[in-house]
């Protein structure tokens, strides 16, 4: 019979918008810089938290200078999600800050397209190791300077110099407690990723 060996025509798929692109982003930085706060403020789903109360046992180990108000600490990760328009959904993984949990960072970094390194402007050195981690692995990142108590005593450029960051790494002043501010930091990261992809394609 004519045409019997032809494959049946594919059923017409209902017109549905393409599924959004899913992208994994890490929120990193030192102990108490506002990582859990940022994932919580920006996530459109109730964030998964793995916080435990700080206990007396950690007193000698965890440096609470400047963040005396901190009561809990992330022991595995924070997880949240935010959609950027219809085409992009970011899955956010907040890393644990204390050095004794750093063995998890390599696993968390698998498949991550980029990172936000949060810096507490009063203790920038607490985020040096995070910056180093992403630089060494070639994972693109932006720096979010979390102004505790809404204060930003230094302009972004001064912080870039203090952290010895190259020109292409964006430095943004932010407030991790504010959804709009945290979202702006993530959008800056996406822009930076797009710029990097565009210049790689052009070369
Ligand atoms: N005043 C103020 N407190 C903040 C800000 N960001 C975080 N915090 C507080 O600082 C503490 C440490 O924040 P957290 O998100 O747990 O830090 P993490 O260790 O990086 O996850 C918590 O008590 C937060 O409520 C901020 O921008 N301003
Ligand atoms: Mg945390």
mmCIF file of C-alpha atoms and ligand atoms in Angstrom:
data_model
loop_
_atom_site.group_PDB
_atom_site.id
_atom_site.type_symbol
_atom_site.label_atom_id
_atom_site.label_comp_id
_atom_site.label_asym_id
_atom_site.label_seq_id
_atom_site.Cartn_x
_atom_site.Cartn_y
_atom_site.Cartn_z
ATOM 1 C CA UNK A 1 0.000 0.000 0.000
ATOM 2 C CA UNK A 2 1.376 3.391 -0.987
ATOM 3 C CA UNK A 3 3.017 5.143 1.850
ATOM 4 C CA UNK A 4 2.698 2.194 4.223
ATOM 5 C CA UNK A 5 6.431 2.294 4.922
ATOM 6 C CA UNK A 6 6.304 5.913 5.839
ATOM 7 C CA UNK A 7 6.522 6.849 9.479
ATOM 8 C CA UNK A 8 3.269 8.029 10.910
ATOM 9 C CA UNK A 9 3.227 11.793 11.148
ATOM 10 C CA UNK A 10 4.223 13.022 14.565
ATOM 11 C CA UNK A 11 1.221 14.078 16.581
ATOM 12 C CA UNK A 12 0.999 17.818 16.604
ATOM 13 C CA UNK A 13 2.171 19.056 19.942
ATOM 14 C CA UNK A 14 -0.159 21.504 21.596
ATOM 15 C CA UNK A 15 1.180 25.035 21.201
ATOM 16 C CA UNK A 16 2.954 25.528 24.498
ATOM 17 C CA UNK A 17 5.675 27.986 25.359
ATOM 18 C CA UNK A 18 9.158 26.520 25.521
ATOM 19 C CA UNK A 19 10.169 25.409 28.996
ATOM 20 C CA UNK A 20 12.356 27.986 30.679
ATOM 21 C CA UNK A 21 16.078 27.449 30.756
ATOM 22 C CA UNK A 22 17.172 26.226 34.200
ATOM 23 C CA UNK A 23 20.408 27.623 35.501
ATOM 24 C CA UNK A 24 22.254 26.748 38.696
ATOM 25 C CA UNK A 25 23.744 29.663 40.596
ATOM 26 C CA UNK A 26 25.721 29.561 43.844
ATOM 27 C CA UNK A 27 25.401 32.177 46.554
ATOM 28 C CA UNK A 28 28.720 32.115 48.348
ATOM 29 C CA UNK A 29 30.867 34.141 50.706
ATOM 30 C CA UNK A 30 32.166 34.032 54.233
ATOM 31 C CA UNK A 31 30.405 33.202 57.455
ATOM 32 C CA UNK A 32 27.491 35.542 58.236
ATOM 33 C CA UNK A 33 27.694 37.716 55.110
ATOM 34 C CA UNK A 34 23.982 37.278 54.310
ATOM 35 C CA UNK A 35 23.820 34.214 52.020
ATOM 36 C CA UNK A 36 20.815 32.592 53.712
ATOM 37 C CA UNK A 37 19.178 36.019 53.923
ATOM 38 C CA UNK A 38 19.632 36.618 50.174
ATOM 39 C CA UNK A 39 18.265 33.218 49.113
ATOM 40 C CA UNK A 40 15.296 33.792 51.436
ATOM 41 C CA UNK A 41 14.540 37.317 50.236
ATOM 42 C CA UNK A 42 14.669 36.556 46.542
ATOM 43 C CA UNK A 43 13.221 33.046 46.304
ATOM 44 C CA UNK A 44 9.700 32.646 44.953
ATOM 45 C CA UNK A 45 9.340 29.282 46.657
ATOM 46 C CA UNK A 46 9.699 28.803 50.390
ATOM 47 C CA UNK A 47 13.453 28.349 50.595
ATOM 48 C CA UNK A 48 14.809 25.096 51.869
ATOM 49 C CA UNK A 49 17.084 25.862 54.757
ATOM 50 C CA UNK A 50 19.395 23.645 56.645
ATOM 51 C CA UNK A 51 20.189 25.928 59.512
ATOM 52 C CA UNK A 52 21.054 24.849 62.989
ATOM 53 C CA UNK A 53 21.395 27.059 66.031
ATOM 54 C CA UNK A 54 24.929 28.191 66.715
ATOM 55 C CA UNK A 55 25.966 26.458 69.882
ATOM 56 C CA UNK A 56 28.473 27.009 72.602
ATOM 57 C CA UNK A 57 30.620 24.300 70.987
ATOM 58 C CA UNK A 58 31.251 26.568 67.998
ATOM 59 C CA UNK A 59 32.207 29.603 70.049
ATOM 60 C CA UNK A 60 35.931 29.119 69.737
ATOM 61 C CA UNK A 61 35.710 28.147 66.088
ATOM 62 C CA UNK A 62 33.235 30.556 64.484
ATOM 63 C CA UNK A 63 34.219 34.186 64.482
ATOM 64 C CA UNK A 64 31.135 36.194 65.379
ATOM 65 C CA UNK A 65 32.908 39.545 65.611
ATOM 66 C CA UNK A 66 30.669 42.081 63.877
ATOM 67 C CA UNK A 67 27.746 39.671 63.475
ATOM 68 C CA UNK A 68 26.808 39.144 67.093
ATOM 69 C CA UNK A 69 23.136 39.020 66.060
ATOM 70 C CA UNK A 70 23.698 35.784 64.159
ATOM 71 C CA UNK A 71 21.823 32.903 65.799
ATOM 72 C CA UNK A 72 21.759 30.167 63.179
ATOM 73 C CA UNK A 73 24.192 28.746 60.705
ATOM 74 C CA UNK A 74 23.762 26.889 57.438
ATOM 75 C CA UNK A 75 25.101 23.358 57.768
ATOM 76 C CA UNK A 76 24.390 21.983 54.286
ATOM 77 C CA UNK A 77 22.899 24.463 51.874
ATOM 78 C CA UNK A 78 20.116 26.923 51.208
ATOM 79 C CA UNK A 79 17.976 26.287 48.179
ATOM 80 C CA UNK A 80 15.668 28.690 46.394
ATOM 81 C CA UNK A 81 14.306 29.502 42.970
ATOM 82 C CA UNK A 82 13.598 32.664 41.028
ATOM 83 C CA UNK A 83 12.243 33.154 37.503
ATOM 84 C CA UNK A 84 13.691 35.914 35.380
ATOM 85 C CA UNK A 85 11.067 36.639 32.748
ATOM 86 C CA UNK A 86 9.556 33.576 31.074
ATOM 87 C CA UNK A 87 12.724 32.135 29.701
ATOM 88 C CA UNK A 88 15.004 31.718 32.639
ATOM 89 C CA UNK A 89 14.680 30.077 36.008
ATOM 90 C CA UNK A 90 17.537 30.329 38.439
ATOM 91 C CA UNK A 91 18.076 27.643 41.036
ATOM 92 C CA UNK A 92 19.959 29.184 43.898
ATOM 93 C CA UNK A 93 22.273 27.206 46.129
ATOM 94 C CA UNK A 94 23.506 29.043 49.189
ATOM 95 C CA UNK A 95 26.752 27.554 50.401
ATOM 96 C CA UNK A 96 27.683 26.974 54.018
ATOM 97 C CA UNK A 97 30.103 29.657 55.147
ATOM 98 C CA UNK A 98 32.317 28.085 57.747
ATOM 99 C CA UNK A 99 35.565 26.621 56.591
ATOM 100 C CA UNK A 100 34.859 23.275 58.220
ATOM 101 C CA UNK A 101 31.997 22.762 55.728
ATOM 102 C CA UNK A 102 34.030 23.684 52.690
ATOM 103 C CA UNK A 103 34.482 20.101 51.592
ATOM 104 C CA UNK A 104 30.953 20.459 50.180
ATOM 105 C CA UNK A 105 31.782 23.360 47.900
ATOM 106 C CA UNK A 106 33.276 21.242 45.134
ATOM 107 C CA UNK A 107 30.095 19.192 44.893
ATOM 108 C CA UNK A 108 27.874 22.251 45.076
ATOM 109 C CA UNK A 109 29.861 23.884 42.275
ATOM 110 C CA UNK A 110 29.195 21.030 39.820
ATOM 111 C CA UNK A 111 27.050 22.363 36.998
ATOM 112 C CA UNK A 112 26.957 25.890 38.385
ATOM 113 C CA UNK A 113 27.011 28.495 35.645
ATOM 114 C CA UNK A 114 28.007 31.317 37.934
ATOM 115 C CA UNK A 115 28.081 32.622 41.471
ATOM 116 C CA UNK A 116 27.340 35.600 43.635
ATOM 117 C CA UNK A 117 30.046 36.193 46.211
ATOM 118 C CA UNK A 118 28.572 38.210 49.037
ATOM 119 C CA UNK A 119 30.894 40.481 50.954
ATOM 120 C CA UNK A 120 30.216 42.068 54.327
ATOM 121 C CA UNK A 121 31.797 45.456 53.906
ATOM 122 C CA UNK A 122 32.874 45.459 57.561
ATOM 123 C CA UNK A 123 34.756 42.157 57.156
ATOM 124 C CA UNK A 124 35.713 41.783 53.467
ATOM 125 C CA UNK A 125 38.476 39.297 54.306
ATOM 126 C CA UNK A 126 35.822 36.710 55.250
ATOM 127 C CA UNK A 127 34.959 36.381 51.543
ATOM 128 C CA UNK A 128 38.511 36.223 50.143
ATOM 129 C CA UNK A 129 38.509 32.429 50.110
ATOM 130 C CA UNK A 130 35.221 32.328 48.185
ATOM 131 C CA UNK A 131 36.588 34.709 45.545
ATOM 132 C CA UNK A 132 39.695 32.566 45.302
ATOM 133 C CA UNK A 133 37.587 29.405 44.919
ATOM 134 C CA UNK A 134 35.714 30.715 41.864
ATOM 135 C CA UNK A 135 38.749 32.388 40.293
ATOM 136 C CA UNK A 136 40.730 29.154 40.451
ATOM 137 C CA UNK A 137 37.955 27.145 38.856
ATOM 138 C CA UNK A 138 37.138 29.742 36.224
ATOM 139 C CA UNK A 139 33.532 29.983 37.412
ATOM 140 C CA UNK A 140 32.209 33.466 36.608
ATOM 141 C CA UNK A 141 30.996 35.492 39.578
ATOM 142 C CA UNK A 142 29.791 38.922 40.607
ATOM 143 C CA UNK A 143 30.426 40.468 44.001
ATOM 144 C CA UNK A 144 27.459 41.693 46.042
ATOM 145 C CA UNK A 145 28.489 44.041 48.817
ATOM 146 C CA UNK A 146 25.902 43.542 51.546
ATOM 147 C CA UNK A 147 25.456 46.818 53.394
ATOM 148 C CA UNK A 148 24.559 45.772 56.878
ATOM 149 C CA UNK A 149 22.140 48.230 58.462
ATOM 150 C CA UNK A 150 21.692 49.703 54.972
ATOM 151 C CA UNK A 151 25.096 51.376 55.122
ATOM 152 C CA UNK A 152 27.460 51.555 52.190
ATOM 153 C CA UNK A 153 30.510 53.486 53.357
ATOM 154 C CA UNK A 154 32.617 52.675 50.267
ATOM 155 C CA UNK A 155 31.834 53.061 46.573
ATOM 156 C CA UNK A 156 31.848 49.885 44.496
ATOM 157 C CA UNK A 157 35.059 50.864 42.698
ATOM 158 C CA UNK A 158 36.957 51.170 45.962
ATOM 159 C CA UNK A 159 35.810 47.711 46.985
ATOM 160 C CA UNK A 160 36.877 46.317 43.606
ATOM 161 C CA UNK A 161 40.368 47.679 44.208
ATOM 162 C CA UNK A 162 40.496 46.403 47.776
ATOM 163 C CA UNK A 163 39.520 42.919 46.564
ATOM 164 C CA UNK A 164 41.887 43.141 43.557
ATOM 165 C CA UNK A 165 39.073 42.184 41.205
ATOM 166 C CA UNK A 166 39.505 42.447 37.444
ATOM 167 C CA UNK A 167 37.393 44.923 35.436
ATOM 168 C CA UNK A 168 34.989 42.313 34.061
ATOM 169 C CA UNK A 169 33.831 41.230 37.539
ATOM 170 C CA UNK A 170 30.861 43.365 38.504
ATOM 171 C CA UNK A 171 30.717 44.786 42.008
ATOM 172 C CA UNK A 172 27.249 45.748 43.229
ATOM 173 C CA UNK A 173 26.178 47.418 46.440
ATOM 174 C CA UNK A 174 23.162 45.534 47.745
ATOM 175 C CA UNK A 175 20.938 44.760 50.689
ATOM 176 C CA UNK A 176 20.483 41.001 51.009
ATOM 177 C CA UNK A 177 17.246 41.543 52.942
ATOM 178 C CA UNK A 178 15.596 43.282 49.983
ATOM 179 C CA UNK A 179 14.109 41.184 47.213
ATOM 180 C CA UNK A 180 14.589 43.851 44.504
ATOM 181 C CA UNK A 181 18.200 44.431 45.510
ATOM 182 C CA UNK A 182 19.033 40.717 45.570
ATOM 183 C CA UNK A 183 17.314 40.274 42.206
ATOM 184 C CA UNK A 184 19.408 43.094 40.716
ATOM 185 C CA UNK A 185 22.570 41.268 41.772
ATOM 186 C CA UNK A 186 21.376 38.080 40.067
ATOM 187 C CA UNK A 187 20.423 39.964 36.904
ATOM 188 C CA UNK A 188 23.897 41.560 36.848
ATOM 189 C CA UNK A 189 25.385 38.059 37.035
ATOM 190 C CA UNK A 190 23.193 36.858 34.142
ATOM 191 C CA UNK A 191 24.240 39.936 32.096
ATOM 192 C CA UNK A 192 27.877 39.177 32.851
ATOM 193 C CA UNK A 193 27.405 35.550 31.739
ATOM 194 C CA UNK A 194 25.717 36.675 28.513
ATOM 195 C CA UNK A 195 28.498 39.216 27.808
ATOM 196 C CA UNK A 196 31.154 36.551 28.400
ATOM 197 C CA UNK A 197 29.359 34.088 26.094
ATOM 198 C CA UNK A 198 28.975 36.767 23.412
ATOM 199 C CA UNK A 199 32.650 37.731 23.466
ATOM 200 C CA UNK A 200 33.689 34.053 23.460
ATOM 201 C CA UNK A 201 31.490 33.466 20.394
ATOM 202 C CA UNK A 202 32.964 36.531 18.662
ATOM 203 C CA UNK A 203 36.576 35.473 19.155
HETATM 204 N N1 LIG B 1 21.192 44.521 59.455
HETATM 205 C C1 LIG B 1 21.382 43.599 58.527
HETATM 206 N N2 LIG B 1 21.432 42.326 58.915
HETATM 207 C C2 LIG B 1 21.626 41.392 57.976
HETATM 208 C C3 LIG B 1 21.763 41.701 56.594
HETATM 209 N N3 LIG B 1 21.976 40.541 55.907
HETATM 210 C C4 LIG B 1 21.958 39.567 56.847
HETATM 211 N N4 LIG B 1 21.727 40.057 58.075
HETATM 212 C C5 LIG B 1 21.699 39.335 59.349
HETATM 213 O O1 LIG B 1 23.016 38.871 59.560
HETATM 214 C C6 LIG B 1 23.003 37.562 60.081
HETATM 215 C C7 LIG B 1 23.767 36.623 59.157
HETATM 216 O O2 LIG B 1 23.056 36.456 57.949
HETATM 217 P P1 LIG B 1 22.929 35.028 57.228
HETATM 218 O O3 LIG B 1 22.061 35.257 56.030
HETATM 219 O O4 LIG B 1 22.526 33.962 58.189
HETATM 220 O O5 LIG B 1 24.431 34.809 56.787
HETATM 221 P P2 LIG B 1 25.107 33.539 56.078
HETATM 222 O O6 LIG B 1 25.969 32.892 57.109
HETATM 223 O O7 LIG B 1 25.948 34.157 55.001
HETATM 224 O O8 LIG B 1 24.036 32.649 55.544
HETATM 225 C C8 LIG B 1 21.550 37.174 60.267
HETATM 226 O O9 LIG B 1 21.202 37.446 61.601
HETATM 227 C C9 LIG B 1 20.821 38.108 59.301
HETATM 228 O O10 LIG B 1 19.507 38.379 59.746
HETATM 229 C C10 LIG B 1 21.697 43.080 56.218
HETATM 230 O O11 LIG B 1 21.810 43.460 55.039
HETATM 231 N N5 LIG B 1 21.513 43.978 57.230
HETATM 232 MG MG1 LIG B 2 23.696 30.658 55.965
#
